[in-house]
XYZ file of C-alpha atoms in Angstrom:
146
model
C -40.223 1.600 -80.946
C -43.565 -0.528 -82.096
C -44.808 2.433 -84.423
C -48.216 1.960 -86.111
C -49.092 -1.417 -87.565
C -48.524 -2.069 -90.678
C -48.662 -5.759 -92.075
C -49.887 -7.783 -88.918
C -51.938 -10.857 -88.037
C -54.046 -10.731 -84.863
C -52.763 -13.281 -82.807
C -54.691 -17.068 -82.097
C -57.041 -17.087 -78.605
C -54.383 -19.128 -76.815
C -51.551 -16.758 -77.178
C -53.893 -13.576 -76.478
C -54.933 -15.538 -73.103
C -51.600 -16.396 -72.470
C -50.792 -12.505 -73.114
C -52.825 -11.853 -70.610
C -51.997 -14.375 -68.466
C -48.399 -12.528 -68.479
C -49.697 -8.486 -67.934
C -51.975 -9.790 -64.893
C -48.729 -11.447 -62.931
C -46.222 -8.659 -64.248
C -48.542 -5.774 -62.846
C -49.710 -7.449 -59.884
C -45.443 -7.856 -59.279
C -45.535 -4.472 -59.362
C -48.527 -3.714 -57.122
C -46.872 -5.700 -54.936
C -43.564 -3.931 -54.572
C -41.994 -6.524 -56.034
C -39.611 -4.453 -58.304
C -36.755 -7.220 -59.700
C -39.445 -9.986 -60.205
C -41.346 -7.552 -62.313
C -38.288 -6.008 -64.018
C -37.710 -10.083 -65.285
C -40.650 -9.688 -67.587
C -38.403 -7.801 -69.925
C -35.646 -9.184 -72.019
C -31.877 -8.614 -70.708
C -31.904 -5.643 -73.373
C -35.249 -4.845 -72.624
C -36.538 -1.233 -73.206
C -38.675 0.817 -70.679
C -39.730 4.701 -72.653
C -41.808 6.952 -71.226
C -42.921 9.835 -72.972
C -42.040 11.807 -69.461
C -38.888 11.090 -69.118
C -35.972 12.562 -70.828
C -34.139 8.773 -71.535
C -35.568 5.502 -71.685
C -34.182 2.818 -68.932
C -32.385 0.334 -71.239
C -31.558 -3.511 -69.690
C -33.285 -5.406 -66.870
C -30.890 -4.962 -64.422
C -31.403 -0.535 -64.778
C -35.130 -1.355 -65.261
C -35.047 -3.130 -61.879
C -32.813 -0.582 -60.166
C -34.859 2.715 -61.237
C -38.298 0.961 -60.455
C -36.829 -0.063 -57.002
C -35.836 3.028 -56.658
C -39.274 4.315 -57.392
C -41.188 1.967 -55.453
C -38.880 3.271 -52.423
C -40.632 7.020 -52.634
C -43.608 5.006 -52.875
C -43.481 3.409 -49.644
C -42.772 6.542 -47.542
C -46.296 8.121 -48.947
C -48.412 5.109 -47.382
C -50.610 4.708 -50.132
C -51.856 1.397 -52.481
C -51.205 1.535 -56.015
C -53.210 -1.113 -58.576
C -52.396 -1.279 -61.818
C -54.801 -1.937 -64.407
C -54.578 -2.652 -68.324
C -57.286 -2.866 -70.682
C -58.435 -2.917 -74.409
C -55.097 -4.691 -75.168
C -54.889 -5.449 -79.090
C -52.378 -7.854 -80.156
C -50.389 -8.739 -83.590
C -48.035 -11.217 -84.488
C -45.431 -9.374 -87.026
C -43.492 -11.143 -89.923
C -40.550 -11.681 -87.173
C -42.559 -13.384 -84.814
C -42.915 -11.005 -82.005
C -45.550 -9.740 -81.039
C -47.013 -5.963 -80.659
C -49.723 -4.838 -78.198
C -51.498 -1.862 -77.821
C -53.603 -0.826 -74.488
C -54.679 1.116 -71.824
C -53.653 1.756 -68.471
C -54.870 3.113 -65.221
C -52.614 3.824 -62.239
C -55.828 3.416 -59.413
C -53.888 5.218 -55.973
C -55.724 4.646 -52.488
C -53.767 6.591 -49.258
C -54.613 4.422 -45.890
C -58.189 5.458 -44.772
C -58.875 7.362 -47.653
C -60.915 6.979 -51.069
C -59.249 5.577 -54.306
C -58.214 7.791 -57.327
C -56.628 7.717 -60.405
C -53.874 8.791 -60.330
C -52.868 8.155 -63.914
C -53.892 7.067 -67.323
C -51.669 6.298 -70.000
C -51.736 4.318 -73.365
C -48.517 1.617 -73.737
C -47.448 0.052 -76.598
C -44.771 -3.307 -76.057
C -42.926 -5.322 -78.466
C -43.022 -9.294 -76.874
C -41.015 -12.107 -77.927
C -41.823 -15.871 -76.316
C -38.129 -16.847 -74.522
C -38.348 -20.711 -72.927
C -42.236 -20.864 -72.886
C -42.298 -17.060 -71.531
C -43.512 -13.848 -72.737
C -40.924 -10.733 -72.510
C -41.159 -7.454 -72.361
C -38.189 -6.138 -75.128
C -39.511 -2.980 -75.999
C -42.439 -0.927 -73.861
C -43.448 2.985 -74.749
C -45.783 4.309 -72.566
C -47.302 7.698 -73.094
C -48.808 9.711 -70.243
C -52.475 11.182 -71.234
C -52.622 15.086 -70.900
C -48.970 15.001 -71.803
């Protein structure tokens, strides 16, 4: 688990766009149903912890399963889901990953109907660069209102 900061570097302009390069194509995977492509932008140990559920999904291949799984009940309810994060802060710690902190909105839109959030959450990940890629090895998310 990231924890607060403590000793930290912001990270250079190139990695924070290249951060962000990585969140827009891992939650558009997502939006998209695409469940084991976005499940690779965590490590093979990778963590997935929500502050809703009572254990945290531990390795791509369960992270993959459960969100397949998920996106499943999804598809009999007809309805869009977009994914949005924002306000992402990034540090580089002593061991070279790096920790990011941001928002996120769940926007849900039913066929014919309006938009709505449907949830809002903070996340915090722990990334590590593997083969010119950013990885997901740790991610806590924590449901607002919770």
């Amino acid at each position: 688990m990231p924890g607060p900061l403590k000793v930290a570097t912001p990270v250079d302009g190139d990695t924070y766009a290249g951060i962000l390069q990585f969140y827009a194509e891992h939650m558009q995977f997502l939006d998209e149903r695409a469940a084991q492509e976005w499940a690779d932008g965590f490590t093979e140990d990778g963590v997935f912890e929500q502050n809703v559920k009572p254990e945290p999904w531990r390795g791509r291949s369960v992270i993959a399963e459960r969100m397949r799984a998920g996106m499943e009940r999804l598809a009999g309810r007809d309805v869009q889901r977009r994914h949005w994060f924002g306000m992402v802060a990034c540090d580089r710690r002593s061991d070279d990953t790096v920790v990011t902190r941001y928002y996120a909105q769940v926007i849900e839109t039913p066929r014919g109907g309006p938009a709505t959030t449907y949830l809002s959450t903070t996340g915090e990940d722990v990334l590590v660069l593997r083969d010119g890629r950013w990885r997901i090895r740790y991610r806590l998310i924590t449901h607002d209102a919770t």
